[in-house]
Short mmCIF file of C-alpha atoms in Angstrom, two decimals:
data_model
loop_
_atom_site.label_atom_id
_atom_site.label_comp_id
_atom_site.label_asym_id
_atom_site.label_seq_id
_atom_site.Cartn_x
_atom_site.Cartn_y
_atom_site.Cartn_z
CA MET A 1 244.72 109.85 295.90
CA LEU A 2 243.44 112.43 298.65
CA LYS A 3 239.83 111.91 299.40
CA ILE A 4 238.29 114.73 300.85
CA HIS A 5 234.48 113.13 301.77
CA HIS A 6 233.49 115.43 304.47
CA VAL A 7 232.26 119.06 305.50
CA TYR A 8 233.03 120.84 308.63
CA ILE A 9 229.46 121.64 310.42
CA ASP A 10 228.41 122.37 314.32
CA GLY A 11 232.31 121.74 315.32
CA THR A 12 232.44 118.24 313.73
CA PHE A 13 233.69 116.39 310.13
CA ARG A 14 230.58 114.88 308.74
CA THR A 15 229.81 113.13 305.45
CA PRO A 16 228.09 115.48 303.18
CA HIS A 17 224.32 114.66 302.29
CA GLY A 18 225.83 116.17 298.51
CA THR A 19 227.25 113.04 296.87
CA GLU A 20 228.67 114.72 293.52
CA LEU A 21 232.59 114.18 293.45
CA SER A 22 234.56 116.96 291.54
CA PRO A 23 238.16 115.78 290.64
CA LEU A 24 241.54 117.88 291.66
CA TYR A 25 244.10 118.56 289.66
CA ASN A 26 248.06 119.14 289.75
CA PRO A 27 248.32 122.02 286.86
CA ALA A 28 251.65 121.55 286.58
CA THR A 29 251.43 117.95 285.71
CA GLU A 30 247.59 117.86 284.66
CA GLU A 31 247.45 114.73 286.86
CA VAL A 32 244.47 114.20 289.05
CA ILE A 33 245.69 114.30 292.63
CA GLY A 34 242.27 113.57 294.68
CA GLU A 35 238.65 114.26 294.62
CA VAL A 36 236.55 116.25 296.85
CA ARG A 37 232.77 115.21 297.65
CA LEU A 38 230.92 118.36 297.20
CA ALA A 39 227.86 119.91 299.82
CA ASP A 40 224.57 120.31 298.26
CA GLU A 41 221.58 122.11 299.70
CA THR A 42 220.76 119.91 302.51
CA ASP A 43 224.33 120.35 303.84
CA THR A 44 224.20 124.22 303.36
CA LEU A 45 220.94 124.39 305.36
CA ALA A 46 222.40 122.49 308.16
CA ALA A 47 225.55 124.86 308.36
CA ILE A 48 223.15 127.83 308.14
CA ALA A 49 221.09 126.28 311.33
CA ALA A 50 224.10 125.73 312.87
CA ALA A 51 225.41 129.13 312.62
CA LYS A 52 222.19 130.49 313.95
CA ARG A 53 222.22 128.48 316.75
CA ALA A 54 225.73 129.52 318.05
CA PHE A 55 225.27 133.23 317.37
CA PRO A 56 222.93 134.37 320.32
CA SER A 57 225.96 132.98 322.79
CA PHE A 58 228.90 133.94 320.78
CA SER A 59 227.77 137.30 319.89
CA ARG A 60 227.44 137.97 323.87
CA THR A 61 230.85 136.88 324.42
CA GLY A 62 233.44 139.43 325.59
CA LYS A 63 236.69 140.80 324.13
CA GLN A 64 238.77 138.50 325.85
CA GLU A 65 237.23 135.38 324.83
CA ARG A 66 237.18 136.38 321.43
CA ILE A 67 241.15 137.21 321.71
CA ALA A 68 241.69 134.07 323.10
CA ILE A 69 239.72 132.27 320.06
CA LEU A 70 241.84 134.22 317.58
CA ASN A 71 245.18 133.48 319.29
CA ARG A 72 244.50 129.80 318.90
CA LEU A 73 243.29 130.04 315.43
CA SER A 74 246.84 132.29 314.87
CA ALA A 75 248.82 129.20 316.68
CA ALA A 76 246.92 126.20 314.47
CA PHE A 77 247.57 128.11 311.51
CA THR A 78 251.13 128.83 312.20
CA ASP A 79 251.56 125.00 313.23
CA ARG A 80 250.09 123.76 309.64
CA LEU A 81 252.23 126.59 307.68
CA ASP A 82 254.04 124.09 305.76
CA ASP A 83 250.97 121.98 304.96
CA LEU A 84 249.32 125.36 303.72
CA LYS A 85 252.28 125.89 301.53
CA GLU A 86 252.34 122.48 300.17
CA ALA A 87 248.88 122.39 299.30
CA MET A 88 249.23 125.97 297.42
CA ALA A 89 251.64 124.70 295.44
CA GLU A 90 250.34 121.25 294.44
CA GLU A 91 246.72 122.32 293.88
CA TYR A 92 247.41 125.64 291.94
CA GLY A 93 251.01 125.86 291.07
CA ALA A 94 252.13 128.58 293.61
CA VAL A 95 255.81 129.40 293.47
CA ARG A 96 258.00 129.43 296.08
CA GLY A 97 258.44 133.44 296.60
CA VAL A 98 254.60 133.92 296.61
CA LEU A 99 254.39 131.21 299.28
CA ASP A 100 256.90 132.39 301.62
CA ALA A 101 255.51 136.05 301.10
CA LEU A 102 251.87 135.46 301.74
CA VAL A 103 251.11 132.40 303.17
CA PRO A 104 252.32 133.88 306.61
CA ARG A 105 250.09 136.29 306.26
CA ALA A 106 247.36 134.00 307.23
CA SER A 107 247.95 133.58 310.80
CA GLY A 108 248.98 137.05 310.89
CA MET A 109 245.20 137.83 310.36
CA PHE A 110 244.14 136.47 313.51
CA ASP A 111 247.01 138.16 315.43
CA GLU A 112 246.06 141.48 313.59
CA ALA A 113 242.27 141.08 314.75
CA ALA A 114 243.34 140.17 318.19
CA ARG A 115 245.63 143.51 318.42
CA LEU A 116 242.70 145.38 316.97
CA LEU A 117 240.26 144.25 319.82
CA GLU A 118 242.57 145.24 322.37
CA THR A 119 241.62 148.84 321.99
CA TYR A 120 238.35 148.78 320.12
CA GLU A 121 235.63 150.30 321.57
CA PHE A 122 232.43 148.49 321.04
CA THR A 123 229.95 150.85 322.94
CA ARG A 124 230.28 154.89 322.57
CA THR A 125 228.77 157.96 324.11
CA SER A 126 227.61 160.99 321.93
CA GLY A 127 225.61 163.59 324.12
CA PRO A 128 222.63 161.57 324.97
CA ASN A 129 223.23 158.85 323.04
CA THR A 130 224.58 155.40 323.78
CA ILE A 131 225.83 153.97 320.24
CA VAL A 132 226.77 149.70 320.27
CA MET A 133 228.81 148.38 317.60
CA ALA A 134 226.50 145.24 317.40
CA PRO A 135 227.48 142.16 315.54
CA LEU A 136 225.13 141.88 312.48
CA GLY A 137 224.23 137.69 312.82
CA VAL A 138 225.27 134.79 310.66
CA ALA A 139 227.72 135.71 307.67
CA ALA A 140 228.60 133.89 304.68
CA LEU A 141 232.12 134.04 303.64
CA ILE A 142 232.77 132.79 299.70
CA THR A 143 236.28 132.86 298.66
CA PRO A 144 238.10 131.98 295.38
CA TRP A 145 240.78 129.17 294.59
CA ASN A 146 243.42 131.94 294.23
CA LEU A 147 245.15 132.60 297.58
CA ASN A 148 242.06 130.98 299.25
CA ILE A 149 244.19 130.47 302.50
CA VAL A 150 244.92 134.08 302.97
CA PHE A 151 241.20 135.04 301.84
CA LEU A 152 239.83 132.63 304.57
CA ALA A 153 241.75 133.62 307.19
CA GLN A 154 240.94 137.38 306.49
CA LYS A 155 237.54 137.10 306.69
CA ILE A 156 237.24 134.45 309.31
CA ALA A 157 239.31 136.43 311.70
CA ALA A 158 237.19 139.91 311.21
CA ALA A 159 233.86 138.23 311.77
CA ILE A 160 235.28 136.03 314.54
CA ALA A 161 236.18 139.58 316.18
CA ALA A 162 233.09 141.23 315.63
CA GLY A 163 231.31 138.61 317.46
CA ALA A 164 229.58 136.98 314.16
CA THR A 165 229.00 133.22 313.36
CA VAL A 166 229.92 132.17 309.45
CA VAL A 167 229.11 129.80 306.83
CA VAL A 168 232.02 129.30 304.81
CA LYS A 169 232.13 128.55 301.21
CA PRO A 170 235.26 128.01 299.41
CA SER A 171 235.83 127.15 295.73
CA GLU A 172 235.78 123.35 295.14
CA LEU A 173 239.06 124.02 293.26
CA SER A 174 240.97 124.68 296.72
CA ALA A 175 239.54 121.74 298.49
CA THR A 176 243.04 120.39 299.26
CA GLN A 177 243.65 123.91 300.96
CA THR A 178 240.36 124.21 302.68
CA GLN A 179 240.97 120.56 304.19
CA VAL A 180 244.02 122.41 305.81
CA VAL A 181 242.31 125.32 307.03
CA THR A 182 239.19 123.03 308.50
CA GLU A 183 242.04 120.91 310.51
CA ALA A 184 243.68 123.71 311.71
CA VAL A 185 239.89 125.80 312.84
CA ASP A 186 239.04 121.88 314.54
CA ALA A 187 242.39 122.02 316.41
CA ALA A 188 241.90 125.82 317.35
CA ASP A 189 238.94 124.37 319.99
CA VAL A 190 236.33 127.00 318.53
CA PRO A 191 232.84 126.83 319.86
CA PRO A 192 230.26 124.40 318.07
CA GLY A 193 228.43 126.38 315.16
CA VAL A 194 230.63 129.73 315.18
CA ILE A 195 232.54 128.47 312.06
CA ASN A 196 231.05 126.15 309.67
CA ILE A 197 233.00 124.89 306.24
CA VAL A 198 230.80 123.69 303.45
CA THR A 199 232.58 123.23 299.75
CA GLY A 200 230.33 123.17 297.01
CA ARG A 201 229.46 124.75 293.76
CA GLY A 202 228.39 128.47 293.48
CA GLU A 203 225.19 127.62 291.82
CA ILE A 204 223.92 125.37 294.34
CA VAL A 205 225.84 126.79 297.91
CA GLY A 206 226.46 129.88 296.81
CA ASP A 207 223.17 130.88 295.50
CA LEU A 208 221.67 129.27 298.61
CA LEU A 209 223.88 130.97 301.28
CA THR A 210 223.39 134.57 299.32
CA SER A 211 219.75 134.19 299.04
CA HIS A 212 218.66 132.64 302.53
CA PRO A 213 217.15 134.89 305.05
CA ASP A 214 218.89 133.75 307.89
CA ILE A 215 222.12 134.95 306.45
CA VAL A 216 222.43 138.69 307.06
CA LYS A 217 226.17 139.50 305.54
CA VAL A 218 228.16 138.04 302.44
CA GLY A 219 231.40 138.55 302.44
CA PHE A 220 232.87 137.37 298.85
CA THR A 221 236.16 137.42 297.04
CA GLY A 222 235.88 136.89 293.36
CA SER A 223 234.94 137.77 289.76
CA THR A 224 232.70 140.86 288.91
CA ALA A 225 229.89 138.54 287.10
CA VAL A 226 229.73 136.51 290.38
CA GLY A 227 229.67 139.74 292.61
CA GLN A 228 226.65 140.87 290.32
CA ARG A 229 224.69 137.45 290.90
CA ILE A 230 225.33 137.95 294.71
CA MET A 231 223.85 141.45 294.74
CA ARG A 232 220.86 140.02 293.00
CA ASN A 233 220.46 137.14 295.21
CA ALA A 234 220.96 139.42 298.50
CA ALA A 235 218.90 141.98 297.51
CA ALA A 236 215.31 140.65 298.29
CA THR A 237 216.53 140.49 302.19
CA PHE A 238 218.61 143.41 301.80
CA LYS A 239 221.88 141.53 303.31
CA ARG A 240 225.03 143.57 303.93
CA LEU A 241 227.65 143.05 301.31
CA THR A 242 231.65 142.96 301.07
CA LEU A 243 232.48 142.85 297.74
CA GLU A 244 235.97 142.55 296.31
CA LEU A 245 235.77 141.74 293.00
CA GLY A 246 237.85 141.99 289.63
CA GLY A 247 240.63 144.49 288.55
CA LYS A 248 242.52 145.84 285.48
CA SER A 249 244.91 147.72 287.84
CA PRO A 250 247.25 150.47 286.28
CA SER A 251 250.94 150.74 286.77
CA ILE A 252 252.14 153.98 286.30
CA LEU A 253 255.93 154.94 285.42
CA LEU A 254 256.11 158.82 285.53
CA ASP A 255 258.85 160.21 283.51
CA ASP A 256 261.64 160.54 286.34
CA ALA A 257 261.04 156.93 287.24
CA ASP A 258 264.02 154.60 287.78
CA LEU A 259 263.40 151.82 285.25
CA THR A 260 265.65 149.51 286.92
CA THR A 261 263.45 149.37 289.86
CA ALA A 262 260.28 150.55 288.54
CA VAL A 263 260.09 148.01 285.59
CA PRO A 264 260.78 144.98 287.73
CA ALA A 265 258.35 146.08 290.29
CA ALA A 266 255.43 146.60 287.82
CA LEU A 267 256.04 143.04 285.88
CA ALA A 268 256.13 141.49 289.61
CA SER A 269 252.81 142.88 290.29
CA GLY A 270 251.45 142.25 287.21
CA PHE A 271 252.91 138.34 287.21
CA LEU A 272 252.12 137.54 290.93
CA ASN A 273 250.44 134.46 291.64
CA ASN A 274 251.16 133.03 287.64
CA GLY A 275 248.82 136.56 286.94
CA GLN A 276 245.85 135.20 288.79
CA THR A 277 245.23 137.94 291.32
CA CYS A 278 242.64 140.46 291.50
CA PHE A 279 245.04 143.38 291.86
CA ALA A 280 247.31 142.47 289.40
CA GLY A 281 249.07 145.51 287.83
CA THR A 282 248.29 144.26 284.29
CA ARG A 283 248.27 147.77 282.41
CA ILE A 284 252.13 149.26 282.33
CA LEU A 285 251.46 152.91 281.57
CA ALA A 286 255.02 154.24 280.40
CA PRO A 287 255.73 158.04 279.60
CA ARG A 288 255.91 158.49 275.65
CA SER A 289 259.24 160.19 275.54
CA ARG A 290 261.06 156.88 277.43
CA LEU A 291 259.02 154.37 275.92
CA ASP A 292 261.86 152.57 274.05
CA ASP A 293 263.72 152.63 277.47
CA VAL A 294 260.93 151.30 279.13
CA LEU A 295 260.47 148.46 276.61
CA GLU A 296 264.17 147.59 276.56
CA ALA A 297 263.83 147.44 280.35
CA VAL A 298 261.14 144.94 280.38
CA LYS A 299 262.98 142.73 278.21
CA ALA A 300 266.08 142.85 280.66
CA ALA A 301 263.76 141.68 283.38
CA MET A 302 262.14 139.11 282.35
CA PRO A 303 264.60 136.31 283.12
CA ALA A 304 263.29 136.68 286.69
CA PHE A 305 260.05 135.13 285.47
CA ARG A 306 261.36 132.17 284.53
CA VAL A 307 258.49 129.66 284.00
CA GLY A 308 258.30 126.24 285.38
CA ASP A 309 258.08 123.82 287.98
CA PRO A 310 256.45 125.45 291.06
CA ARG A 311 258.70 123.72 293.39
CA ASP A 312 261.81 124.69 291.76
CA PRO A 313 263.16 128.35 294.06
CA GLY A 314 264.48 129.81 290.43
CA THR A 315 260.69 129.66 289.15
CA GLY A 316 258.91 132.91 289.04
CA VAL A 317 256.17 132.01 287.03
CA GLY A 318 254.12 128.76 287.87
CA PRO A 319 251.19 127.26 285.74
CA VAL A 320 247.50 128.51 285.71
CA VAL A 321 245.00 126.68 287.53
CA SER A 322 243.36 124.96 285.03
CA ARG A 323 242.80 123.90 281.62
CA GLN A 324 239.58 126.15 280.97
CA GLN A 325 242.00 129.01 282.44
CA PHE A 326 244.80 127.95 279.93
CA ASP A 327 242.53 127.90 277.35
CA ARG A 328 240.80 131.55 278.18
CA VAL A 329 244.38 132.82 278.41
CA GLN A 330 245.47 131.66 275.17
CA GLY A 331 242.61 133.01 273.45
CA TYR A 332 243.18 136.60 275.02
CA ILE A 333 246.68 136.31 273.85
CA ARG A 334 245.63 135.41 270.12
CA LEU A 335 243.06 138.32 270.43
CA GLY A 336 245.43 140.75 271.08
CA LEU A 337 247.50 139.92 267.92
CA GLU A 338 244.04 139.83 265.87
CA GLU A 339 243.61 143.70 267.61
CA GLY A 340 246.74 144.71 266.37
CA ALA A 341 248.90 144.61 269.36
CA ARG A 342 252.52 143.45 269.18
CA VAL A 343 254.13 140.64 271.46
CA LEU A 344 257.22 142.13 273.10
CA VAL A 345 257.72 138.77 274.84
CA GLY A 346 256.08 135.67 275.31
CA GLY A 347 252.96 135.02 273.15
CA ALA A 348 250.84 131.99 272.48
CA GLY A 349 251.17 128.15 273.08
CA ARG A 350 253.00 126.80 276.22
CA PRO A 351 256.66 127.71 277.09
CA GLU A 352 259.43 125.58 275.51
CA GLY A 353 260.25 122.47 276.83
CA LEU A 354 256.95 122.51 278.93
CA GLU A 355 254.73 119.72 277.19
CA ARG A 356 252.59 119.15 280.13
CA GLY A 357 251.11 121.61 282.37
CA TRP A 358 248.91 124.31 281.92
CA PHE A 359 251.90 126.88 281.50
CA VAL A 360 251.61 129.99 279.87
CA LYS A 361 254.53 132.10 278.38
CA PRO A 362 254.57 135.40 280.47
CA THR A 363 253.21 138.03 277.84
CA VAL A 364 253.76 141.27 277.27
CA PHE A 365 252.32 143.26 274.93
CA THR A 366 252.93 146.78 273.37
CA GLY A 367 251.25 148.65 270.32
CA VAL A 368 248.17 148.68 272.77
CA THR A 369 245.75 151.02 273.08
CA ASN A 370 243.43 151.48 276.04
CA GLN A 371 240.23 150.84 273.93
CA MET A 372 241.16 147.11 273.27
CA ARG A 373 239.83 144.17 274.96
CA ILE A 374 243.23 142.80 276.15
CA ALA A 375 243.46 146.31 278.20
CA ARG A 376 239.97 146.18 279.41
CA GLU A 377 239.16 142.85 280.39
CA GLU A 378 240.73 141.16 282.90
CA ILE A 379 242.35 138.01 281.70
CA PHE A 380 243.34 136.25 285.20
CA GLY A 381 246.78 135.19 283.84
CA PRO A 382 250.37 136.53 282.77
CA VAL A 383 249.50 139.03 280.06
CA LEU A 384 250.14 142.45 280.52
CA VAL A 385 249.90 145.35 278.28
CA VAL A 386 252.41 148.41 278.13
CA ILE A 387 250.01 151.54 276.96
CA PRO A 388 251.80 155.00 276.48
CA PHE A 389 251.28 158.38 277.89
CA GLU A 390 252.15 161.95 277.13
CA ASP A 391 252.05 163.68 280.21
CA ASP A 392 250.50 163.14 284.08
CA ASP A 393 247.11 164.19 282.87
CA GLU A 394 246.85 162.04 280.24
CA ALA A 395 248.19 159.27 282.56
CA VAL A 396 245.52 159.67 285.08
CA THR A 397 243.06 159.74 282.19
CA ILE A 398 243.97 156.61 280.88
CA ALA A 399 244.54 154.76 284.36
CA ASN A 400 240.66 155.95 285.09
CA ASP A 401 239.32 154.74 281.69
CA THR A 402 238.54 151.41 282.59
CA PRO A 403 235.01 149.74 284.54
CA TYR A 404 237.28 148.63 287.31
CA GLY A 405 238.94 150.47 290.27
CA LEU A 406 240.52 148.01 292.84
CA GLN A 407 244.28 149.30 292.69
CA ALA A 408 246.95 151.25 291.01
CA HIS A 409 250.85 151.67 291.22
CA VAL A 410 252.82 155.04 290.73
CA PHE A 411 256.37 154.85 290.38
CA THR A 412 258.28 158.02 290.95
CA PRO A 413 261.03 159.30 293.47
CA ASP A 414 259.18 162.71 293.94
CA ILE A 415 256.77 161.77 296.49
CA GLU A 416 254.73 164.99 296.48
CA ARG A 417 254.25 164.52 292.67
CA ALA A 418 253.42 160.90 293.32
CA HIS A 419 250.48 162.07 295.70
CA ARG A 420 249.16 164.65 293.33
CA VAL A 421 248.87 161.64 291.14
CA ALA A 422 247.50 159.14 293.36
CA ARG A 423 244.67 161.53 294.81
CA ARG A 424 243.29 161.43 290.85
CA ILE A 425 243.35 158.00 290.37
CA GLU A 426 240.20 156.18 290.79
CA ALA A 427 240.69 153.22 292.62
CA GLY A 428 240.51 151.73 296.39
CA THR A 429 243.80 151.58 296.96
CA VAL A 430 246.98 153.71 295.05
CA LEU A 431 250.46 152.29 296.18
CA ILE A 432 253.47 154.46 295.71
CA ASN A 433 256.56 152.81 294.81
CA ARG A 434 255.55 149.16 296.08
CA ILE A 435 253.38 146.39 295.01
CA PHE A 436 251.72 145.04 298.24
CA SER A 437 249.09 147.11 300.39
CA ASP A 438 249.18 147.53 304.10
CA HIS A 439 246.84 145.56 306.09
CA GLU A 440 246.13 148.71 308.32
CA ALA A 441 244.81 150.41 305.16
CA PRO A 442 241.36 149.47 303.97
CA PHE A 443 241.00 147.44 301.04
CA GLY A 444 238.44 146.94 298.42
CA GLY A 445 237.41 148.54 295.13
CA ILE A 446 235.08 151.00 293.67
CA LYS A 447 233.11 151.05 290.17
CA GLN A 448 233.09 147.13 288.97
CA SER A 449 235.81 146.11 291.65
CA GLY A 450 233.24 145.72 294.28
CA ILE A 451 231.86 147.42 297.53
CA GLY A 452 232.80 147.64 301.10
CA ARG A 453 236.09 147.64 302.60
CA GLU A 454 238.50 144.73 304.54
CA HIS A 455 241.45 144.55 306.96
CA HIS A 456 241.88 146.48 310.25
CA THR A 457 239.14 148.35 311.69
CA TYR A 458 237.20 149.00 308.22
CA GLY A 459 237.04 144.90 307.95
CA LEU A 460 235.95 144.71 311.53
CA GLU A 461 232.81 147.19 311.20
CA ALA A 462 231.71 145.16 307.81
CA TYR A 463 230.47 143.01 310.45
CA LEU A 464 228.97 145.27 312.93
CA GLU A 465 226.22 147.73 312.76
CA PRO A 466 225.66 150.69 314.51
CA ARG A 467 222.72 150.71 317.05
CA ALA A 468 221.65 153.86 318.78
CA ILE A 469 220.13 154.31 322.15
CA THR A 470 218.60 157.43 323.33
CA ALA A 471 217.71 158.68 326.74
#
């Protein structure tokens, strides 16, 4: 059984002051596969102090020094690619397709940040003014268990490129992934104190990081409820925030969409990562004039989303992360039936033949209105709804009738029409005939999907602030 009994502070592995042990599970078997010893307030304060000590010298490093560190981090992550995939498969049931598509993006984050630094101007002039883009200070990076590896790499890469030092708090549910990441960071010969990693509970480590006066920036990916808590904690010291939160993203199938490609793509977005992604297209908006065709296309596409062992290359959907999440998703399926929705495919209970493991039947509801809770609340599991619309105007109205605004999808061969629709949708990202965003585009949400942006220049400047010198 894997025992992770250390944190990473000031360039060294240390036994935590905290003594609480948290079990780690394989969600496909429900077996305990390890335990992690959680950091406490003492460990968190030590990590903050190490990052604060390292900041003055690291913030004065030049581009080439930071590029060298980013290149070493990329190489270290690449060397551990198989271990990263194994950790994600065992720890939360990521399927082969997700691992092959997304895990290599982790090392790619460091490569992209290094390329960006080559041409980025930290000092600019405007009339008598010299504008200096200065690193903010010590940043707290807080990541969730889903796609933890990618989120960690994305945030660390931006902070390092900017010249900030960091304290990272990953989810305790992702300790196996974090172990591999920490070993990769250590192998990359990063200066002591620049990257510190303490796994602990949000109400202990997270609350301290987001309220401590020496933390000047928080980068967080997770739920809207926790994002609200972070904003309250950060208010007293006016911390800079990047919050990438929940979503209830629409996938709009316009009436000229090719259903043989658009419907499988919409389902792939909704079921991505076993339905456990903030930007999943969980609301499929279908033209009423073609509703029967859409529903038939959904049923025809479902064999590609077979549930089972995440290590089987033929598996399209693996388990949800925990018993708590399984119970939550099952509750929403029952709620949908109580609200009057009809199950087109899937439904309550485990899939046939899977008696163990937190497996959920990939479920699509029809007979849904946008006012039902299953259409408005983030379920975070493989549960989608189909909502009909009359014309483009109503599609946009339904798409925008949500407290969220993270991502949206538009499917149509008419690109000009797609752009007209996309410009009216209230979301940080709108994808046309695709389900993955581009890393040179800003990523983040509006409304209750968060504030701030990540990726490329937008992500870099989230860890910088302009300072004006006027002569």
